[in-house]
Tab-separated table of C-alpha atoms in Angstrom:
chain	number	residue	atom	x	y	z
A	1	MET	CA	26.988	75.742	140.440
A	2	ARG	CA	28.190	72.555	142.124
A	3	LYS	CA	30.948	72.278	139.538
A	4	HIS	CA	32.225	75.773	140.368
A	5	LEU	CA	32.096	75.060	144.083
A	6	PHE	CA	34.113	71.841	143.544
A	7	VAL	CA	36.826	73.729	141.612
A	8	VAL	CA	37.041	76.396	144.344
A	9	LEU	CA	37.348	73.646	146.989
A	10	ILE	CA	40.203	71.923	145.110
A	11	ILE	CA	42.081	75.218	144.700
A	12	THR	CA	41.643	75.991	148.410
A	13	LEU	CA	42.926	72.552	149.463
A	14	ALA	CA	45.921	72.824	147.132
A	15	SER	CA	46.789	76.238	148.543
A	16	TYR	CA	46.530	74.907	152.098
A	17	SER	CA	48.719	71.902	151.199
A	18	ASN	CA	51.430	74.121	149.716
A	19	ALA	CA	51.325	76.313	152.794
A	20	GLN	CA	52.043	73.263	154.948
A	21	GLN	CA	55.172	72.291	152.943
A	22	PRO	CA	58.463	73.262	154.649
A	23	HIS	CA	60.130	76.259	153.100
A	24	VAL	CA	63.330	75.189	151.318
A	25	ASN	CA	65.976	77.817	151.822
A	26	LYS	CA	68.764	77.887	149.271
A	27	THR	CA	71.209	78.715	152.031
A	28	ASP	CA	70.154	75.613	154.015
A	29	SER	CA	70.466	73.440	150.894
A	30	THR	CA	73.947	74.776	150.157
A	31	LYS	CA	74.969	74.208	153.788
A	32	THR	CA	73.738	70.595	153.620
A	33	VAL	CA	75.802	69.950	150.488
A	34	GLN	CA	78.863	71.568	152.065
A	35	ASP	CA	78.451	69.481	155.225
A	36	SER	CA	78.181	66.343	153.102
A	37	ILE	CA	81.398	67.243	151.258
A	38	LYS	CA	83.159	67.918	154.579
A	39	ARG	CA	82.051	64.549	155.966
A	40	ALA	CA	83.290	62.766	152.826
A	41	ALA	CA	86.632	64.592	153.040
A	42	PHE	CA	86.922	63.723	156.748
A	43	ILE	CA	86.276	60.019	156.097
A	44	LYS	CA	88.782	60.056	153.229
A	45	ASN	CA	91.426	61.634	155.485
A	46	ILE	CA	90.825	59.045	158.206
A	47	GLY	CA	91.057	56.270	155.601
A	48	ASN	CA	94.446	57.672	154.539
A	49	GLY	CA	95.585	57.778	158.149
A	50	TYR	CA	95.117	61.468	158.892
A	51	LEU	CA	93.078	63.264	161.518
A	52	PRO	CA	92.399	66.715	160.038
A	53	PHE	CA	92.602	69.955	161.996
A	54	ASN	CA	92.360	73.560	160.780
A	55	TYR	CA	95.790	73.897	159.190
A	56	PHE	CA	97.395	70.569	160.033
A	57	ASN	CA	96.589	66.876	159.543
A	58	LEU	CA	97.738	64.608	162.365
A	59	ASP	CA	99.380	61.445	160.993
A	60	LEU	CA	97.866	58.441	162.788
A	61	LYS	CA	100.578	55.993	161.726
A	62	TYR	CA	103.081	57.473	164.183
A	63	LEU	CA	100.917	57.120	167.285
A	64	VAL	CA	101.746	53.507	168.227
A	65	LYS	CA	103.780	50.770	166.538
A	66	PHE	CA	105.739	47.743	167.669
A	67	ASN	CA	108.775	45.832	166.385
A	68	GLN	CA	111.398	43.521	167.855
A	69	TYR	CA	114.183	46.131	167.992
A	70	GLU	CA	112.374	49.208	169.320
A	71	GLY	CA	109.610	47.462	171.210
A	72	PHE	CA	106.786	49.958	171.375
A	73	ARG	CA	107.395	52.985	169.175
A	74	SER	CA	105.213	56.001	169.828
A	75	GLY	CA	105.119	59.646	168.826
A	76	LEU	CA	103.429	62.368	166.823
A	77	GLY	CA	103.635	63.511	163.245
A	78	GLY	CA	101.694	65.195	160.504
A	79	ILE	CA	101.580	67.503	157.520
A	80	THR	CA	100.084	70.900	156.780
A	81	ASN	CA	96.946	70.921	154.620
A	82	ASP	CA	95.466	73.162	151.912
A	83	ARG	CA	94.039	75.560	154.499
A	84	PHE	CA	97.601	76.337	155.537
A	85	SER	CA	98.738	76.729	151.919
A	86	GLU	CA	98.189	75.170	148.508
A	87	ARG	CA	101.722	76.102	147.436
A	88	TYR	CA	103.771	75.203	150.505
A	89	ARG	CA	103.734	72.296	152.915
A	90	ILE	CA	105.606	71.246	156.043
A	91	ASP	CA	105.706	67.703	157.410
A	92	GLY	CA	107.548	65.779	160.074
A	93	TYR	CA	107.373	63.437	163.044
A	94	LEU	CA	109.028	62.686	166.370
A	95	VAL	CA	108.896	59.159	167.827
A	96	TYR	CA	110.524	57.269	170.683
A	97	GLY	CA	111.456	53.580	170.923
A	98	PHE	CA	110.906	52.261	174.435
A	99	LYS	CA	113.212	49.234	173.999
A	100	ASP	CA	116.196	50.880	172.285
A	101	LYS	CA	115.525	54.116	174.224
A	102	ALA	CA	116.174	56.360	171.250
A	103	LEU	CA	114.407	59.236	169.530
A	104	LYS	CA	113.815	59.266	165.771
A	105	TYR	CA	112.520	62.156	163.753
A	106	LYS	CA	111.939	63.749	160.385
A	107	ILE	CA	111.515	67.348	159.337
A	108	GLY	CA	110.638	68.257	155.776
A	109	GLY	CA	108.870	70.669	153.528
A	110	GLY	CA	108.071	71.410	149.930
A	111	PHE	CA	106.904	74.089	147.555
A	112	ARG	CA	104.925	73.741	144.350
A	113	VAL	CA	106.644	74.933	141.193
A	114	ASN	CA	103.846	74.271	138.710
A	115	GLU	CA	100.184	73.552	139.429
A	116	ALA	CA	99.242	72.024	136.045
A	117	SER	CA	101.945	69.345	136.236
A	118	ASP	CA	101.744	69.078	140.060
A	119	THR	CA	105.481	69.720	140.262
A	120	TRP	CA	106.921	69.972	143.777
A	121	ILE	CA	110.417	70.406	145.173
A	122	ASN	CA	110.851	68.742	148.581
A	123	LEU	CA	113.574	68.968	151.218
A	124	THR	CA	113.867	66.429	154.073
A	125	TYR	CA	116.101	65.533	156.989
A	126	VAL	CA	115.534	62.089	158.523
A	127	ASP	CA	117.133	60.338	161.488
A	128	ASP	CA	115.387	56.968	161.782
A	129	LEU	CA	115.523	53.209	161.276
A	130	GLN	CA	114.928	51.260	158.074
A	131	GLU	CA	114.497	47.528	157.600
A	132	THR	CA	117.569	45.953	156.026
A	133	GLY	CA	116.860	44.573	152.552
A	134	SER	CA	113.645	46.529	152.047
A	135	SER	CA	112.991	48.471	148.841
A	136	LYS	CA	110.536	51.321	148.391
A	137	PHE	CA	109.439	53.098	145.231
A	138	LEU	CA	109.456	56.888	145.483
A	139	THR	CA	106.260	57.160	143.453
A	140	ASP	CA	104.211	54.789	145.618
A	141	LYS	CA	101.046	56.304	146.995
A	142	ARG	CA	100.670	56.575	150.721
A	143	PHE	CA	99.312	53.328	152.167
A	144	PHE	CA	97.847	53.233	155.674
A	145	THR	CA	96.709	50.350	157.848
A	146	PHE	CA	95.783	50.462	161.526
A	147	PHE	CA	98.819	48.303	162.145
A	148	GLU	CA	101.514	46.841	159.896
A	149	PRO	CA	101.594	43.037	160.267
A	150	ARG	CA	105.224	42.458	159.176
A	151	LEU	CA	106.531	45.223	161.390
A	152	LEU	CA	105.662	43.298	164.545
A	153	ASN	CA	108.412	40.706	164.020
A	154	ILE	CA	111.176	42.640	162.202
A	155	ASP	CA	114.464	42.776	164.118
A	156	LEU	CA	117.052	43.641	161.430
A	157	PHE	CA	117.242	47.433	161.095
A	158	HIS	CA	119.907	49.919	160.132
A	159	ARG	CA	119.921	53.488	161.361
A	160	HIS	CA	120.263	56.197	158.753
A	161	ILE	CA	120.661	59.965	158.834
A	162	THR	CA	119.550	61.168	155.412
A	163	LYS	CA	119.443	64.639	153.870
A	164	SER	CA	117.600	64.731	150.561
A	165	ILE	CA	116.106	66.950	147.901
A	166	SER	CA	113.515	65.586	145.488
A	167	LEU	CA	111.478	66.701	142.501
A	168	GLN	CA	107.947	65.361	141.951
A	169	HIS	CA	106.578	65.841	138.438
A	170	LYS	CA	103.481	64.589	136.633
A	171	PHE	CA	104.150	64.114	132.926
A	172	SER	CA	100.495	63.203	132.486
A	173	ASN	CA	97.662	61.798	134.594
A	174	HIS	CA	98.969	58.339	133.729
A	175	LEU	CA	102.728	58.907	134.169
A	176	LEU	CA	104.167	60.112	137.491
A	177	SER	CA	107.817	60.677	138.323
A	178	GLU	CA	110.029	61.526	141.254
A	179	THR	CA	113.771	62.201	141.302
A	180	GLN	CA	115.791	62.309	144.512
A	181	LEU	CA	119.337	63.248	145.485
A	182	ALA	CA	120.385	62.075	148.971
A	183	VAL	CA	123.344	61.889	151.315
A	184	SER	CA	123.134	59.259	154.072
A	185	LYS	CA	125.087	57.948	157.040
A	186	ILE	CA	124.317	54.236	157.518
A	187	ASP	CA	124.880	52.395	160.797
A	188	PRO	CA	123.553	48.808	161.096
A	189	THR	CA	122.107	48.005	164.520
A	190	TYR	CA	123.428	44.415	164.267
A	191	SER	CA	126.898	42.901	163.927
A	192	TYR	CA	127.889	43.426	160.298
A	193	ASN	CA	131.047	44.187	158.310
A	194	PHE	CA	131.237	44.831	154.576
A	195	LEU	CA	134.595	43.774	153.096
A	196	ILE	CA	135.831	45.682	150.026
A	197	ASN	CA	139.452	45.543	148.794
A	198	ASN	CA	140.749	44.445	152.201
A	199	ASN	CA	138.834	47.267	153.902
A	200	SER	CA	136.125	46.499	156.442
A	201	PHE	CA	133.119	48.812	156.929
A	202	SER	CA	130.808	48.460	159.927
A	203	SER	CA	129.186	51.821	159.078
A	204	TYR	CA	129.448	53.920	155.943
A	205	ASP	CA	128.369	57.005	154.009
A	206	LEU	CA	126.390	56.943	150.771
A	207	SER	CA	125.566	59.587	148.167
A	208	THR	CA	122.762	58.418	145.896
A	209	SER	CA	120.414	59.513	143.163
A	210	LYS	CA	117.067	57.878	142.393
A	211	VAL	CA	114.691	58.185	139.478
A	212	SER	CA	111.254	56.577	139.790
A	213	LEU	CA	108.465	56.299	137.205
A	214	GLN	CA	104.927	55.009	137.673
A	215	TRP	CA	102.777	54.342	134.617
A	216	SER	CA	99.056	53.584	134.881
A	217	PRO	CA	97.915	53.582	131.234
A	218	PHE	CA	94.428	52.186	131.865
A	219	SER	CA	93.308	54.344	134.795
A	220	SER	CA	90.636	57.013	134.311
A	221	PHE	CA	90.511	60.461	135.897
A	222	ALA	CA	87.939	63.229	136.349
A	223	GLU	CA	87.948	66.672	137.932
A	224	THR	CA	85.766	67.001	141.040
A	225	ASN	CA	85.499	70.194	143.080
A	226	GLY	CA	88.562	71.557	141.304
A	227	LYS	CA	90.697	68.482	142.087
A	228	LEU	CA	91.684	65.586	139.851
A	229	ILE	CA	90.300	62.277	141.126
A	230	GLU	CA	91.111	58.759	139.917
A	231	THR	CA	87.696	57.372	138.956
A	232	LYS	CA	88.936	54.005	137.651
A	233	ASP	CA	91.883	52.104	139.063
A	234	GLY	CA	93.011	50.523	135.796
A	235	TYR	CA	95.386	47.608	135.272
A	236	PRO	CA	98.104	46.678	134.535
A	237	LYS	CA	100.288	49.193	136.371
A	238	PHE	CA	104.056	49.523	135.957
A	239	THR	CA	106.693	51.007	138.280
A	240	LEU	CA	110.412	51.374	137.497
A	241	GLN	CA	113.136	52.833	139.708
A	242	TYR	CA	116.863	53.346	139.145
A	243	THR	CA	119.270	54.002	142.016
A	244	LYS	CA	122.904	55.047	141.668
A	245	ALA	CA	125.490	55.442	144.467
A	246	TYR	CA	128.576	57.560	143.771
A	247	LYS	CA	131.888	56.843	145.468
A	248	SER	CA	133.872	59.852	146.768
A	249	VAL	CA	130.957	62.262	146.209
A	250	PHE	CA	130.342	64.051	149.539
A	251	GLY	CA	132.424	61.355	151.212
A	252	SER	CA	130.484	58.391	149.846
A	253	ASP	CA	132.239	55.045	150.398
A	254	PHE	CA	130.755	52.855	147.630
A	255	ASN	CA	129.796	52.860	144.004
A	256	PHE	CA	126.802	50.708	142.975
A	257	SER	CA	123.572	50.766	140.990
A	258	LYS	CA	120.129	49.172	141.377
A	259	ILE	CA	117.120	48.678	139.122
A	260	ASN	CA	113.740	47.809	140.670
A	261	PHE	CA	110.645	46.885	138.692
A	262	ARG	CA	107.052	46.025	139.588
A	263	THR	CA	103.926	45.319	137.588
A	264	ILE	CA	100.449	44.542	138.900
A	265	GLN	CA	97.620	43.041	136.887
A	266	GLN	CA	94.077	42.479	138.084
A	267	PHE	CA	91.150	40.662	136.493
A	268	GLU	CA	87.591	41.217	137.688
A	269	HIS	CA	85.338	38.296	136.811
A	270	LYS	CA	81.576	38.273	136.181
A	271	ASN	CA	80.931	36.331	139.368
A	272	SER	CA	82.484	39.231	141.396
A	273	SER	CA	85.695	37.320	142.098
A	274	ILE	CA	89.083	38.982	141.487
A	275	THR	CA	92.416	37.550	140.337
A	276	ARG	CA	95.472	39.655	141.117
A	277	LEU	CA	99.051	39.064	139.925
A	278	ALA	CA	102.075	41.003	141.209
A	279	LEU	CA	105.552	40.620	139.685
A	280	VAL	CA	108.477	42.300	141.473
A	281	ALA	CA	112.120	42.148	140.373
A	282	GLY	CA	115.382	43.836	141.284
A	283	ILE	CA	119.074	43.697	140.447
A	284	ALA	CA	122.016	45.397	142.157
A	285	GLY	CA	125.525	45.716	140.738
A	286	GLY	CA	128.773	47.050	142.147
A	287	ASN	CA	129.772	47.260	145.807
A	288	THR	CA	126.341	47.044	147.413
A	289	PRO	CA	126.171	46.498	151.200
A	290	ILE	CA	123.511	44.187	152.587
A	291	THR	CA	121.461	47.126	153.865
A	292	HIS	CA	120.693	48.016	150.238
A	293	LEU	CA	120.251	44.483	148.848
A	294	TYR	CA	116.954	42.570	148.652
A	295	HIS	CA	114.927	40.248	150.789
A	296	ALA	CA	111.666	38.744	149.495
A	297	TYR	CA	109.372	40.175	152.204
A	298	PRO	CA	109.494	37.260	154.664
A	299	ASN	CA	106.990	37.135	157.521
A	300	ASN	CA	107.755	34.097	159.676
A	301	ILE	CA	109.487	34.086	163.060
A	302	ARG	CA	111.893	31.373	164.206
A	303	LYS	CA	109.970	29.487	166.880
A	304	GLU	CA	109.679	25.726	167.378
A	305	THR	CA	105.945	25.124	167.042
A	306	ILE	CA	103.215	26.416	164.746
A	307	LEU	CA	101.322	28.046	167.606
A	308	GLN	CA	104.479	29.833	168.811
A	309	ARG	CA	104.810	31.275	165.306
A	310	PHE	CA	101.165	32.355	165.271
A	311	SER	CA	101.094	36.058	164.383
A	312	VAL	CA	99.576	38.393	161.799
A	313	ALA	CA	99.710	37.624	158.072
A	314	GLY	CA	100.948	40.398	155.814
A	315	LEU	CA	99.332	41.694	152.651
A	316	ASN	CA	102.137	40.815	150.196
A	317	SER	CA	104.629	38.820	152.265
A	318	PHE	CA	105.889	35.229	152.207
A	319	GLU	CA	104.253	33.747	155.298
A	320	THR	CA	106.437	30.616	155.526
A	321	MET	CA	109.754	32.390	154.805
A	322	TYR	CA	111.709	33.153	157.968
A	323	PHE	CA	113.031	36.627	158.695
A	324	ASN	CA	116.658	37.115	157.567
A	325	GLU	CA	116.663	33.687	155.874
A	326	PHE	CA	117.446	34.950	152.357
A	327	PHE	CA	119.184	37.956	150.809
A	328	SER	CA	119.887	38.542	147.125
A	329	ASP	CA	121.531	41.025	144.793
A	330	LYS	CA	119.165	39.885	142.050
A	331	PHE	CA	115.695	38.475	142.658
A	332	SER	CA	112.178	38.135	141.330
A	333	THR	CA	108.885	37.291	143.020
A	334	LEU	CA	105.463	36.406	141.640
A	335	GLN	CA	102.329	36.464	143.770
A	336	VAL	CA	98.936	35.224	142.594
A	337	LYS	CA	95.770	35.895	144.601
A	338	HIS	CA	92.262	34.806	143.706
A	339	THR	CA	89.605	36.441	145.869
A	340	PHE	CA	86.157	34.873	145.753
A	341	LYS	CA	82.897	36.769	146.143
A	342	PRO	CA	82.044	37.118	149.858
A	343	PHE	CA	79.756	34.444	151.263
A	344	ASN	CA	76.443	36.195	151.966
A	345	ILE	CA	75.603	34.332	155.166
A	346	SER	CA	73.933	37.348	156.798
A	347	ASN	CA	73.965	41.130	156.584
A	348	ARG	CA	76.833	41.345	159.065
A	349	PHE	CA	78.603	38.042	158.456
A	350	LYS	CA	80.175	37.861	155.001
A	351	PRO	CA	83.467	35.928	155.162
A	352	GLN	CA	85.670	35.857	152.065
A	353	LEU	CA	87.925	33.089	150.747
A	354	VAL	CA	91.252	33.965	149.100
A	355	LEU	CA	93.556	31.437	147.391
A	356	ILE	CA	97.247	32.439	147.298
A	357	SER	CA	100.413	31.175	145.609
A	358	ARG	CA	103.823	32.864	145.894
A	359	TYR	CA	107.146	32.190	144.173
A	360	ALA	CA	110.620	33.694	144.561
A	361	ILE	CA	113.997	33.163	142.920
A	362	GLY	CA	117.287	35.013	143.226
A	363	ASP	CA	121.050	34.835	143.657
A	364	MET	CA	124.005	36.710	145.076
A	365	ASN	CA	127.581	37.276	143.980
A	366	ASN	CA	130.461	37.687	146.444
A	367	ILE	CA	128.595	36.386	149.490
A	368	ASP	CA	131.851	36.392	151.491
A	369	ARG	CA	131.857	40.206	151.443
A	370	HIS	CA	129.071	40.200	154.037
A	371	GLN	CA	130.531	39.295	157.421
A	372	GLY	CA	128.759	38.782	160.741
A	373	ILE	CA	125.388	37.727	159.320
A	374	GLN	CA	124.315	34.300	158.029
A	375	PHE	CA	121.786	33.847	155.244
A	376	ASN	CA	120.910	31.722	152.217
A	377	THR	CA	120.383	32.656	148.590
A	378	LEU	CA	117.331	32.020	146.419
A	379	ASP	CA	119.089	30.217	143.564
A	380	LYS	CA	116.377	27.530	143.702
A	381	LEU	CA	112.705	28.338	143.282
A	382	TYR	CA	110.979	29.156	146.555
A	383	SER	CA	107.281	28.171	146.574
A	384	GLU	CA	104.403	28.493	148.994
A	385	SER	CA	100.639	28.214	148.615
A	386	GLY	CA	97.711	28.603	150.942
A	387	PHE	CA	94.445	30.340	151.626
A	388	GLU	CA	92.845	33.015	153.768
A	389	ILE	CA	89.360	33.239	155.199
A	390	ASN	CA	88.932	36.940	155.876
A	391	LYS	CA	86.397	39.014	157.818
A	392	LEU	CA	85.230	36.284	160.149
A	393	ILE	CA	84.669	38.673	163.071
A	394	PHE	CA	85.439	42.400	163.509
A	395	GLY	CA	87.678	42.351	160.410
A	396	PHE	CA	89.751	39.401	161.660
A	397	GLY	CA	90.263	36.177	159.734
A	398	LEU	CA	92.622	33.207	159.428
A	399	SER	CA	95.529	32.400	157.102
A	400	PHE	CA	97.194	29.089	156.281
A	401	ALA	CA	100.268	28.580	154.040
A	402	TYR	CA	102.520	25.637	153.151
A	403	ARG	CA	106.121	25.763	151.925
A	404	TYR	CA	107.177	23.299	149.226
A	405	GLY	CA	109.618	22.897	146.340
A	406	GLY	CA	113.325	23.694	146.389
A	407	TYR	CA	113.368	25.042	149.966
A	408	HIS	CA	111.051	22.506	151.598
A	409	LEU	CA	112.350	21.854	155.140
A	410	PRO	CA	112.908	18.346	156.625
A	411	ASN	CA	110.604	18.947	159.602
A	412	PHE	CA	107.010	19.022	158.315
A	413	GLU	CA	105.823	21.592	160.864
A	414	ASP	CA	108.540	24.060	159.847
A	415	ASN	CA	106.902	24.368	156.424
A	416	LEU	CA	103.551	25.467	157.839
A	417	ALA	CA	102.343	28.950	158.721
A	418	PHE	CA	99.066	29.474	160.558
A	419	LYS	CA	98.169	33.112	161.324
A	420	PHE	CA	95.310	35.538	161.578
A	421	THR	CA	94.482	38.296	159.126
A	422	PHE	CA	93.039	41.749	159.642
A	423	ASN	CA	91.060	43.525	156.923
A	424	ILE	CA	89.014	46.630	157.537
A	425	SER	CA	88.065	49.539	155.305
A	426	LEU	CA	86.326	52.854	155.886
């Protein structure tokens, strides 16, 4: 009898316990998952520099910037999102430079031709500034930082009005391509004349075509929520771009060609340290004006003392190389970074040591064609080495670099660069 009473008591208690458990509604569970996905998408958008709205993503990189020519540069820009359309997109921006007192803008759009190969045709009209000697790969992914360190001290820009049409096409998950046809009016903002066959050009028109390929053979991909996501950022990566300018096509003034190449290799060690190597090379042939030649990403301003030159270190720039010091029609750079495992001093204080060495070499033919601007060539090996201590406080750290080798300067202080770094991730 006692045994039966005990069994009845257990059953009663179990029933009471189950009655006290909260009722799990499938609708509530689904809503929780959806909210989690929305939060993840929101954080990803912010990390890429976008503030998402219903049909439009505000581009944060146009809000505030600063450089030596424009001073403060501020405006608005953005791009339509998938809620607007998965087949069509519109993007653009409008900014104003408070020092040069000029508006700059872009208006563009695209439509998808094929979903499987992610093939898009894009049309753009741009009236803006571009740094002289800079080179960009069409296939580069969007990269956003809260501010761009090198931009603060750049003063050599050329204005361009460019109309372009481009075709994006994915041959495979590992091989991306983009082809662009463009017509541009180029007007340097500094005193410059390009001498060709006894003709002098202070501004000029260019008609160009570009073909860019990016190959990531060791990356891995997976489909998540109907979208292809890169699950493993594999190395090495290779990027190749060919540019051709056509004389007398749509009024183009010059005929030249350029080949740019970049490869990045990264080794992850067992002790959680990382070694990263980046090789960049370029060669230009024909009648190439200085606006479309190469610098080696310098990031040092011409001031007398180290403290006067104290600024922000870039991510892939030569910290001891002065702005506008070197230009080349053929060049190559090698950067080696070894990032140690963060020092686990406390939960919130984990500084990280990075050792860095950078090398550059180049040359230029027909230097006398470029009038009104003085510069050197990189026919001797340029070398600098140093270190960074990152994430000391609120994402800020310190950087130190020393210039040596073929371009070592007589004054010891002129070879030193002491700056702060800024690293933050969402």
